[in-house]
Amino acid sequence: METTVASCSKQTLVFALNGEKVELSGVHPSTTLLEFLRLQTRYKGAKLGCGEGLSQLSCWIFFAGGCGACVVLLSTYENEQVHDFAVSSCLTLLYSVDGCSVTTTEGLGSCKDGFHPIHKRFAGFHASQCGYCTPGMFMSLFASLLNAEKSSRPDPPPGFSKLTVSEAENAVAGNLCRCTGYRPIIDVCKSFAQDVDMEDLGLNSFWKKGEGAEVSKLPTYLPHKICTFPDFLRDEKLQIRSSSLSSPPVTARTPGMESLRKGQYWFAPTSMVELLNIMESEQGVQLVAGNTSSGIYKNENNCGSYVDLTHISELSEIKKDDYGIEFGATVTISKVIDTLLGEEKILGSERGLVFRKIADHLNKVASQFVRNTASLGGNLIMAQRKGFDSDIATVLLGAGSSVKLQMGTERFTLFLEEFLQMPPSNWNTILLSVHIPSCSQDKAIVNGISNVGKYAKETTLLFETYRAAPRPLGNAVAYLNAAFLAEVTNDKVSGNVVAGHLRLAFGAYGTKHAVRATKVEEFLVGKFFTPSILLEAIQLLQEEVVPERGTPSAAYRSSLATGFLFDFLRPFVQSLDEPVRSVENNIGVGDINGAILCPEVDDSMNNSRRKSTLLTSNLANRKSFTAISGDGCTEPSIISGRQVMDIHEDYHPIGQPTKKVGADLQASGEAVYVDDLPSPKDCLHGAFVYSTKPLARIQKIEISPSLASQEFVTLVSAKDIPEGGQNVGMLADEPLFADVLTECVGQPLGLVVAETRKGACIAAENVNVGYDTENLEPPVLSIEEAVSKSNFYQNPSFYHPEKFGNFSDGMSVADHKIHSAEVEMGSQYYFYMETQTALAVPDEDNCMVVYCSTQIPETCQLIIAKCLGLPEHNVRVISRRVGGGFGGKAFRSVPVATACALAAHRLGRPVRLYLDRKADMKSVMGRHPIKVKYTVGFKDEGTVTALHVDILIDAGISEDCSSTMLITIPEALKKYNWRVFSYDIKLCKTNLLTKSAMRAPGEVQGSFIAETVIEQVASALSMEANAVRRKNLHTFESLKVFYGNCSCAAEYTLPLVLDKLLASSCFDSRADAVKQFNSCNRWRKRGLSIVPIVYKVTMWPKPGKVSILNDGSIVVEVGGVELGQGLWTKVAQMTAFALGKILNDTGEDLLKRVRVVQTDTLSLVQGGYTAGSTASESSCEVVRLSCNVLVERLMPIVAKLQENKEQVSWDAVVLQAHRRLVNLSASTYWVPAPGTSQYLNFGAAASEVEVDLLTGATTILRTDITYDCGLSLNPAVDLGQIEGAFVQGIGFFMLEKHVIDYDGLVVSDGTWTYKIPTVDTIPCQFNVEILGSGHHKNRVLSSKASGEPPLLLAASVHCAAREAIKAARSDLRAYSNSEAPSPVFRMDTPATMDYIKELCGLDNVERYLQSLISRS
């Protein structure tokens, strides 16, 4: 019977969602699971975190599921078994879940039905701050737990799972968090591991310090309690169905199908015959399996239909024989890994070597929840068709793999190399399968590899893979990847190792696809490995494989290729002054360190096993300690740490490590953020239209006629501002929309409004903007251009640069001088997990209610009122919680809220606006880039006598809050006693996006400048930098000179902090060990540094209101906004403490009665800013004062009850107060007393790093922090702030490179191109001590700030990396007779791995080999 296209159709989509049956019809084929969940269900736990908006073809575009906020559990039923795996719902097309079961975090527990043990542990381990990422973290961990229980490992002790510590840590390796610093999240994961040492788990609310850490105290984990695949799906046999499913057939359309594009359908053939019929009848179809490629490429082929390949059995088969394994093209990467590892166990370590190495490498590709759906064939098609930098293509090319293709009716097999070299395949080319050959000593079954004649019996087969990428555990495209397969043989006569045939494959090289270095292969065959042969091979490699012109970091990639080849071959070179392994000792199977190791040196972190040989990440190759898994293998553990603090009882429950308010709700997905609010009736959606020119006149803004459909409503621009309103987006110099002239790329020109978010995004992308640049000056696109044109903002009247001493006098007494040295600091994007969002709802009497994710509701209200020409009482701004702010939800949130309100006002309908990640990154800049020039004089012993600093700041097209940098930078610079100090700062006006405040704005740059000066002085004197720091620390007398009366002598705790840190970190002994290590290791160097901070903060006024309700429950309002920093938690504790005075109790019972509610600008005025680290303290103080008013009112009632010998309880007091008509609501506006609003914070960090000199990869081995919190209001909250700030600082100093093009367009515009710290890039050992420095007279219950100052401490990682680089450059000078690198060098931020490699020497391998050759 002939198969027709129409037979591949069914109009109903059926699946389970949290155990409930869902039936849908008329679904658009491009609809994703996340889109459905958020727009059509009540479940909002899965978040839109890294969404990249919509392409012109109505397809959601996501950067490879890069953040994990949208992770859900997908369950299928095959062969009478349920299969569970985590997936990115943003990448999963809704039609692909037909017959499956979907579980979100809400389906596993709730406030009403009881929380899941994982929910409770996230809350109890203080592992949720803003909470936006927490549901995704939860689902990733839950999926790992489910699958571990299905393993054949022995049952664990009660309360534990079958997970190992290593597996538990890796469970969330692909999830991003910007708040916590990851350490408490890892503790949550480890708490379920069967091999965890309970005493190693960090601070939590399940047991107190000194109590026994027992699993029985944790929320009980029952592994088999939850059913993820409901019976009705099994009964109806809707699992993976044998009949193909699709959206309506070509011959029939279901109503609603043409909502955005006509002619788009979904087909799910079950055979190749059906597939070929569809492809013959449908032009330009899109073949999909996992759909993860949509995270990288937009649909450029204008596809009309989608064809799901996953139901074709031929494409999902796995076949094994003696010659290897053949994988169907739709087999997922995760299944490929499992199959390869399973086969390796059967074959043994020798025959299964290639399989194991490939599996290990594939585990570093993407993240687990992407690998679970991404297909092997899809990855290779991307590599061949799009030039995608595929690790898989490179590794399989090195292994000699082949592919089977079908073009039309013709089938043929090609070696992978031939396939990659073909012209890009067209849409009708189908990749059927991939064959990976097995390898053994007695079979020449790998293409291009054969045994070496006379050495056949003694030949060893080697296979290694390499990758250098910004993250160790994946989720990052590599700078370079490689795979090497070789035969080597010992020559019995000479003792040398001779090369047989080789396969040397390189990828991500800036070439069109992975390539083989065939000339190098041919050159090496039959040769003994000697330094001269290695050098010739390297030189030949550099000639043969050349990055294409324009390839980023081309020289670095070439250097990596050299390093990889050298690392692969160096163990076989006898004349290298390094250990050499005989091939008879299992070359390629055992450990090859490649370094001269001294037995007495602890090298536990440097076990560079060839077991995986993945040179990954700027912060990579971490080996802290090993854990034994259930199947007997050893696995590396990522992180350990300790937390030290004194829990004081002075103001109970203040001072207790109480768990964060709402943390359970955040984990269960029930916490409501702005985009979770249900859309009101007739709600419209907006999307900004941005300028694509840096400086131009706007001639026209037109909507494409083809998009003027039922979706599109209107374009709101400056012309729509009502009479009496102003075109204002923030401050006076920043318009809401560019009107006549656009001043930078990314400046908003208008707001497209449509019926749906998707429609708005499509329309915004297709707006036609006409520009004119005639007679305009060229745009100013750099600080240098601004300086050349004297394009500066005028300094504000309050700015008066301080001078300490006479600079000429200070320089005259100096023994040494450094003149006009320079350093630069790049920008840093906020990367809050929740992007900018607002919902504006018109209200009666010309009023407007705006729900906004903002740190400054009062300013939003002010600017919206100005824009609309309304009195402020007509505008109500509400902010319940913010999914991360870091300063980015302050001034930069205002234009979003204002544009939303303007559109709602113009149309008289609700309008909501949610910037996708790409739009957010291209329009909301972040930290200020800075260029610095300094001159310093100093004595022989390292004492600085004078310092002058010239600072240029790129402020962008508007001033925003940049003027505060004029104050904050020098305040942080004054952390050392420079004796004489002067500075000059200029704000440069450029045609680039406006820069704004980001966590520790100015302070982090100023502190880094100070450390740079210290480092340069130390290098010039050949002294230890830490000794120079000690020489220039403030005494209390000099502190008063530089900072005035911000601190009394008793409060100057920095010397105490440093002494404690030196002792607790064993700094001196570790410094000696680092020197020993560096003298014994050639290709890895370590550095150790200690950095102190002095950080001035300012307390600002805050309003507050406390009300006691009829039943005794308490509601609190404060001006501060909950951003994840624990403000609500501290406020609740303060309320319980202050009201507890009524009954003289500890406040524990009252704490349960307190609810802190959202910020509302009409309910509580003068809210001010939630910024600067002090909003929690200010809010607590105003609440304390408000409670004192209530206490004063209620104490007479208590006295009367006592007098009458009646029961004195909280309920009794409240009841009597109501009867006596006592006012049970009190509000206060707290203003700091004169002279007490500012104070100094002190802290220090010691960090040790290890740098791989072949890649520039930097591993943070250990960080110790000691930070003075005064008497902490909540040590758990403050600990989270310290760790989170420090890790965010790691991003600024080491990882996050913000890139713009020649027009100023942001290029690093998503998770694909912008890398924040992850689980695998934080310190392997992370120790924090919170110093309780006692009572401070003018502080809020003696507390001190913790939100921003610890970020500065991450400079210790940068300084430690500098120390390691110094050691590397010292070796380089020993190799080189000429062009030796200077011991004094400039080191900017961020110090990414390519930059560090450049400082270590891009040609260090060649110089080393040349030195050996010249000596011989």
PDB file of N, CA, C and O in Angstrom, residues 180 228 267:
ATOM      1  N   THR A 180      24.294  33.038  44.262  1.00  0.00           N
ATOM      2  CA  THR A 180      24.745  32.286  45.432  1.00  0.00           C
ATOM      3  C   THR A 180      26.232  31.997  45.471  1.00  0.00           C
ATOM      4  O   THR A 180      26.779  31.747  46.538  1.00  0.00           O
ATOM      5  N   THR A 228       6.376   9.256  37.678  1.00  0.00           N
ATOM      6  CA  THR A 228       6.588  10.301  36.670  1.00  0.00           C
ATOM      7  C   THR A 228       5.850  10.023  35.366  1.00  0.00           C
ATOM      8  O   THR A 228       5.797  10.887  34.496  1.00  0.00           O
ATOM      9  N   PHE A 267       5.253  17.030  10.740  1.00  0.00           N
ATOM     10  CA  PHE A 267       5.143  15.651  10.288  1.00  0.00           C
ATOM     11  C   PHE A 267       6.027  14.769  11.154  1.00  0.00           C
ATOM     12  O   PHE A 267       7.110  15.191  11.561  1.00  0.00           O
TER      13      PHE A 267
END
